[in-house]
Amino acid sequence: MKKRMSLQGFPVDIISYSSALDFVKNALDNGENLQIVTINPEMIQEAKKNKEFANVLHHSELVVADGIGIKLALKLKGVNQERISGVDFSRSLITYCAQNNLKLALLGAKDEVISTLVDKLKHEFKNINIVFSQNGYYEDENVLLQNIKDSHPHVLLCALGSPKQEFLIYRLKEMLQGCVMIGVGGSFDVFAGFVKRAPAIWQKLGLEWLYRVIRQPERFKRIFPTLPIFLFQSIIDSVKR
Ligand code: UDP
């Protein structure tokens, strides 16, 4: 169903969007924990410097390709992988929870964002069962983890930005049972309507990153020089092959 490949020493799963969803459903049916990472070039560059983060990536059960950078790097290895973005995938997970009466936990973003999101979801899905929701600016991580544990979620969407969200999920994996957890970055800001997502045509052309940089110029320093370095390394790797 999925084939794990290595990109500059880090895992990426070759899997279709629908198979990734089936993978999640299967884990939920079997009561397994699952850490899902939507990987991008910035995360790979971070993992090269940060051994603990690298360890988390290596122990994640599902690592999906988010963004054009990863798609291109895979293409250089002769692999066509569709993009699986955190925004789309977490949207599918929310819908699945609502349709199957599964317990959903939401952690992250600013207070006004998370409360708007909860209201929106309750309005959109009459049967949604949100057992936990909290903004991402907490003080005591141990208290937070215990509160999440006590809510017994089936699915946790964690929107703290990377690598914070991946570290938190990694800790939670030791505490929970039968929970699918995914780091979704800035998705709550998009869902709640505080940040506008790139129009479909920009997404289709693989230019969502450019759209985000134009709207939030402070993002520039996050992708430059990280993205070109990553792509350059990917080209070197493909030539070495
Ligand atoms: N955030 C948070 N707690 C923190 C730091 C960040 O909840 O301590 C939230 C922030 O409000 C935003 C998200 O994490 O909603 C990070 O969004 P960003 O666009 O940086 O993530 P990306 O999608 O680029 O990974």
Short mmCIF file of C-alpha atoms and ligand atoms in Angstrom, two decimals:
data_model
loop_
_atom_site.label_atom_id
_atom_site.label_comp_id
_atom_site.label_asym_id
_atom_site.label_seq_id
_atom_site.Cartn_x
_atom_site.Cartn_y
_atom_site.Cartn_z
CA MET A 1 0.00 0.00 0.00
CA LYS A 2 2.89 2.36 0.76
CA LYS A 3 6.52 2.24 -0.18
CA ARG A 4 9.00 4.05 2.04
CA MET A 5 11.76 5.90 0.26
CA SER A 6 14.69 7.88 1.57
CA LEU A 7 15.23 11.54 0.66
CA GLN A 8 18.64 12.73 1.79
CA GLY A 9 18.48 10.13 4.54
CA PHE A 10 14.92 10.85 5.69
CA PRO A 11 11.75 8.88 5.08
CA VAL A 12 8.99 9.76 2.64
CA ASP A 13 6.16 7.37 1.88
CA ILE A 14 5.11 6.84 -1.70
CA ILE A 15 1.37 6.51 -1.40
CA SER A 16 -1.76 7.87 -3.05
CA TYR A 17 -4.08 10.22 -1.17
CA SER A 18 -6.82 7.59 -0.94
CA SER A 19 -4.40 4.87 0.20
CA ALA A 20 -3.09 7.21 2.90
CA LEU A 21 -6.67 7.64 4.10
CA ASP A 22 -7.17 3.87 4.04
CA PHE A 23 -3.98 3.51 6.08
CA VAL A 24 -5.50 5.82 8.70
CA LYS A 25 -8.87 4.03 8.69
CA ASN A 26 -7.10 0.72 9.15
CA ALA A 27 -5.16 2.04 12.15
CA LEU A 28 -8.37 3.39 13.68
CA ASP A 29 -10.12 0.04 13.15
CA ASN A 30 -7.21 -1.77 14.81
CA GLY A 31 -6.83 0.68 17.69
CA GLU A 32 -3.27 1.61 16.75
CA ASN A 33 -1.43 4.86 17.30
CA LEU A 34 -0.26 6.64 14.20
CA GLN A 35 2.01 9.64 13.81
CA ILE A 36 1.55 11.33 10.46
CA VAL A 37 4.11 13.83 9.23
CA THR A 38 3.46 16.05 6.20
CA ILE A 39 7.07 16.56 5.24
CA ASN A 40 8.57 19.54 3.44
CA PRO A 41 12.14 20.63 2.58
CA GLU A 42 12.42 22.89 5.65
CA MET A 43 11.75 19.88 7.87
CA ILE A 44 14.40 17.79 6.13
CA GLN A 45 16.95 20.58 6.49
CA GLU A 46 16.00 20.90 10.17
CA ALA A 47 16.37 17.15 10.72
CA LYS A 48 19.92 17.27 9.34
CA LYS A 49 20.87 19.61 12.19
CA ASN A 50 18.62 18.17 14.87
CA LYS A 51 19.16 14.50 15.75
CA GLU A 52 16.10 14.30 17.98
CA PHE A 53 13.89 15.56 15.20
CA ALA A 54 15.50 13.10 12.79
CA ASN A 55 14.65 10.34 15.25
CA VAL A 56 11.00 11.44 15.35
CA LEU A 57 10.81 11.40 11.55
CA HIS A 58 12.31 7.91 11.41
CA HIS A 59 9.72 6.66 13.91
CA SER A 60 6.69 8.21 12.20
CA GLU A 61 4.33 5.62 10.79
CA LEU A 62 3.25 7.74 7.84
CA VAL A 63 5.33 10.48 6.19
CA VAL A 64 3.53 12.12 3.28
CA ALA A 65 4.88 14.52 0.67
CA ASP A 66 3.68 18.04 1.30
CA GLY A 67 4.76 20.72 -1.14
CA ILE A 68 6.41 21.05 -4.47
CA GLY A 69 9.99 20.74 -3.10
CA ILE A 70 9.48 17.13 -1.99
CA LYS A 71 7.58 16.34 -5.18
CA LEU A 72 10.48 17.62 -7.28
CA ALA A 73 13.09 15.77 -5.22
CA LEU A 74 11.13 12.53 -5.72
CA LYS A 75 10.74 13.26 -9.41
CA LEU A 76 14.55 13.49 -9.66
CA LYS A 77 14.59 9.94 -8.31
CA GLY A 78 12.11 8.92 -11.00
CA VAL A 79 9.11 8.76 -8.69
CA ASN A 80 5.79 10.48 -9.29
CA GLN A 81 4.09 11.28 -6.02
CA GLU A 82 0.93 13.30 -5.70
CA ARG A 83 1.03 16.08 -3.15
CA ILE A 84 -0.72 15.36 0.15
CA SER A 85 -1.05 18.66 1.96
CA GLY A 86 -1.73 18.99 5.67
CA VAL A 87 -4.70 21.27 4.96
CA ASP A 88 -6.39 18.79 2.63
CA PHE A 89 -5.56 15.69 4.61
CA SER A 90 -6.66 17.07 7.95
CA ARG A 91 -9.88 18.24 6.31
CA SER A 92 -10.49 14.64 5.19
CA LEU A 93 -9.78 13.41 8.72
CA ILE A 94 -12.27 15.88 10.22
CA THR A 95 -14.94 14.71 7.77
CA TYR A 96 -14.17 11.08 8.56
CA CYS A 97 -14.50 11.76 12.30
CA ALA A 98 -17.84 13.50 11.81
CA GLN A 99 -19.20 10.71 9.62
CA ASN A 100 -18.10 7.95 11.97
CA ASN A 101 -18.73 9.58 15.32
CA LEU A 102 -15.05 9.49 16.24
CA LYS A 103 -13.62 11.67 18.99
CA LEU A 104 -11.65 14.59 17.64
CA ALA A 105 -9.04 16.66 19.49
CA LEU A 106 -7.74 19.99 18.20
CA LEU A 107 -4.61 21.62 19.55
CA GLY A 108 -2.88 24.74 18.32
CA ALA A 109 -3.07 28.22 16.84
CA LYS A 110 -4.13 31.39 18.64
CA ASP A 111 -7.12 31.42 20.94
CA GLU A 112 -9.42 33.34 18.58
CA VAL A 113 -8.47 30.99 15.75
CA ILE A 114 -9.21 27.77 17.61
CA SER A 115 -12.50 29.05 19.05
CA THR A 116 -13.64 30.25 15.61
CA LEU A 117 -12.65 26.90 14.16
CA VAL A 118 -14.58 24.92 16.77
CA ASP A 119 -17.70 27.05 16.15
CA LYS A 120 -17.35 26.63 12.39
CA LEU A 121 -16.95 22.87 12.61
CA LYS A 122 -19.94 22.50 14.94
CA HIS A 123 -21.99 24.52 12.51
CA GLU A 124 -20.80 22.56 9.48
CA PHE A 125 -20.96 19.04 10.98
CA LYS A 126 -23.94 18.67 13.28
CA ASN A 127 -22.64 15.41 14.77
CA ILE A 128 -19.02 16.34 15.25
CA ASN A 129 -17.61 15.10 18.54
CA ILE A 130 -14.84 17.50 19.59
CA VAL A 131 -13.57 16.14 22.89
CA PHE A 132 -10.64 18.51 23.28
CA SER A 133 -9.68 21.91 21.91
CA GLN A 134 -7.03 24.33 23.10
CA ASN A 135 -4.86 27.08 21.69
CA GLY A 136 -1.19 26.32 21.11
CA TYR A 137 0.24 28.77 23.63
CA TYR A 138 0.20 26.62 26.76
CA GLU A 139 2.58 26.83 29.71
CA ASP A 140 2.73 23.38 31.17
CA GLU A 141 3.23 20.65 28.59
CA ASN A 142 2.72 17.83 31.09
CA VAL A 143 -0.69 19.18 32.11
CA LEU A 144 -1.61 19.59 28.46
CA LEU A 145 -0.61 16.02 27.61
CA GLN A 146 -2.59 14.65 30.54
CA ASN A 147 -5.68 16.63 29.49
CA ILE A 148 -5.43 15.28 25.97
CA LYS A 149 -5.01 11.78 27.33
CA ASP A 150 -8.08 12.15 29.53
CA SER A 151 -10.18 13.11 26.50
CA HIS A 152 -9.40 9.76 24.78
CA PRO A 153 -9.32 11.10 21.22
CA HIS A 154 -9.37 8.92 18.11
CA VAL A 155 -7.85 11.70 16.00
CA LEU A 156 -5.66 14.61 17.08
CA LEU A 157 -4.85 17.52 14.79
CA CYS A 158 -1.84 19.39 16.12
CA ALA A 159 -1.22 22.87 14.69
CA LEU A 160 1.86 24.15 16.52
CA GLY A 161 4.24 24.51 13.58
CA SER A 162 7.20 22.24 12.97
CA PRO A 163 9.14 20.70 14.73
CA LYS A 164 7.18 21.53 17.91
CA GLN A 165 4.08 19.63 16.78
CA GLU A 166 6.07 16.52 15.80
CA PHE A 167 7.86 16.42 19.17
CA LEU A 168 4.59 16.76 21.05
CA ILE A 169 2.93 13.99 19.05
CA TYR A 170 5.95 11.76 19.59
CA ARG A 171 5.52 12.17 23.35
CA LEU A 172 1.78 11.54 23.10
CA LYS A 173 2.33 8.30 21.25
CA GLU A 174 3.70 6.88 24.49
CA MET A 175 0.59 7.94 26.40
CA LEU A 176 -2.37 7.30 24.10
CA GLN A 177 -3.90 4.25 22.54
CA GLY A 178 -5.71 4.07 19.23
CA CYS A 179 -5.09 7.67 18.21
CA VAL A 180 -4.18 9.04 14.80
CA MET A 181 -2.10 12.20 15.21
CA ILE A 182 -1.01 14.62 12.55
CA GLY A 183 0.99 17.85 12.60
CA VAL A 184 -0.88 20.37 10.47
CA GLY A 185 1.15 23.59 10.77
CA GLY A 186 -0.89 26.65 9.89
CA SER A 187 -3.99 24.73 8.75
CA PHE A 188 -6.24 25.99 11.58
CA ASP A 189 -5.60 29.58 10.47
CA VAL A 190 -6.81 28.57 7.00
CA PHE A 191 -9.83 26.56 8.23
CA ALA A 192 -10.93 29.34 10.55
CA GLY A 193 -10.64 31.92 7.75
CA PHE A 194 -7.77 33.96 9.25
CA VAL A 195 -5.36 33.09 6.44
CA LYS A 196 -6.38 32.72 2.81
CA ARG A 197 -5.15 29.64 0.99
CA ALA A 198 -3.61 30.04 -2.46
CA PRO A 199 -6.18 29.83 -5.28
CA ALA A 200 -6.47 26.40 -6.90
CA ILE A 201 -4.48 27.42 -9.98
CA TRP A 202 -1.47 28.46 -7.84
CA GLN A 203 -1.70 25.13 -6.02
CA LYS A 204 -1.91 23.25 -9.31
CA LEU A 205 1.17 25.01 -10.64
CA GLY A 206 3.09 24.16 -7.47
CA LEU A 207 3.31 27.81 -6.48
CA GLU A 208 1.47 27.77 -3.18
CA TRP A 209 4.77 28.56 -1.39
CA LEU A 210 5.18 31.70 -3.52
CA TYR A 211 1.64 32.82 -2.78
CA ARG A 212 2.29 32.40 0.97
CA VAL A 213 5.55 34.36 0.75
CA ILE A 214 3.83 37.20 -1.11
CA ARG A 215 1.07 37.40 1.49
CA GLN A 216 3.38 36.85 4.48
CA PRO A 217 6.83 38.19 3.45
CA GLU A 218 8.28 37.16 6.81
CA ARG A 219 8.08 33.57 5.52
CA PHE A 220 10.82 34.35 3.01
CA LYS A 221 13.59 33.71 5.50
CA ARG A 222 12.09 30.30 6.25
CA ILE A 223 12.35 29.04 2.70
CA PHE A 224 15.47 30.92 1.65
CA PRO A 225 18.13 29.57 1.43
CA THR A 226 16.64 26.30 2.76
CA LEU A 227 14.62 25.41 -0.33
CA PRO A 228 17.36 26.05 -2.93
CA ILE A 229 19.93 24.18 -0.80
CA PHE A 230 17.55 21.25 -0.50
CA LEU A 231 16.87 21.18 -4.23
CA PHE A 232 20.57 21.51 -5.05
CA GLN A 233 21.34 18.55 -2.77
CA SER A 234 18.54 16.58 -4.45
CA ILE A 235 20.08 17.22 -7.86
CA ILE A 236 23.53 16.12 -6.61
CA ASP A 237 21.94 12.94 -5.19
CA SER A 238 20.20 12.17 -8.48
CA VAL A 239 23.45 12.65 -10.45
CA LYS A 240 25.31 10.34 -8.02
CA ARG A 241 22.74 7.61 -8.55
N1 UDP B 1 1.62 28.06 16.92
C1 UDP B 1 1.14 27.62 18.14
N2 UDP B 1 1.97 27.61 19.20
C2 UDP B 1 3.27 28.02 19.14
C3 UDP B 1 3.76 28.44 17.88
C4 UDP B 1 2.91 28.44 16.78
O1 UDP B 1 -0.01 27.24 18.24
O2 UDP B 1 3.97 28.00 20.16
C5 UDP B 1 0.72 28.05 15.78
C6 UDP B 1 0.56 29.36 15.05
O3 UDP B 1 -0.42 30.16 15.69
C7 UDP B 1 0.13 28.89 13.67
C8 UDP B 1 0.83 27.54 13.53
O4 UDP B 1 1.25 27.17 14.83
O5 UDP B 1 -1.25 28.67 13.65
C9 UDP B 1 2.09 27.56 12.67
O6 UDP B 1 1.79 28.00 11.45
P1 UDP B 1 2.87 28.07 10.30
O7 UDP B 1 2.20 28.76 9.18
O8 UDP B 1 4.15 28.63 10.82
O9 UDP B 1 3.12 26.54 10.02
P2 UDP B 1 3.48 25.81 8.67
O10 UDP B 1 2.19 25.48 8.01
O11 UDP B 1 4.37 26.70 7.88
O12 UDP B 1 4.19 24.59 9.23
#
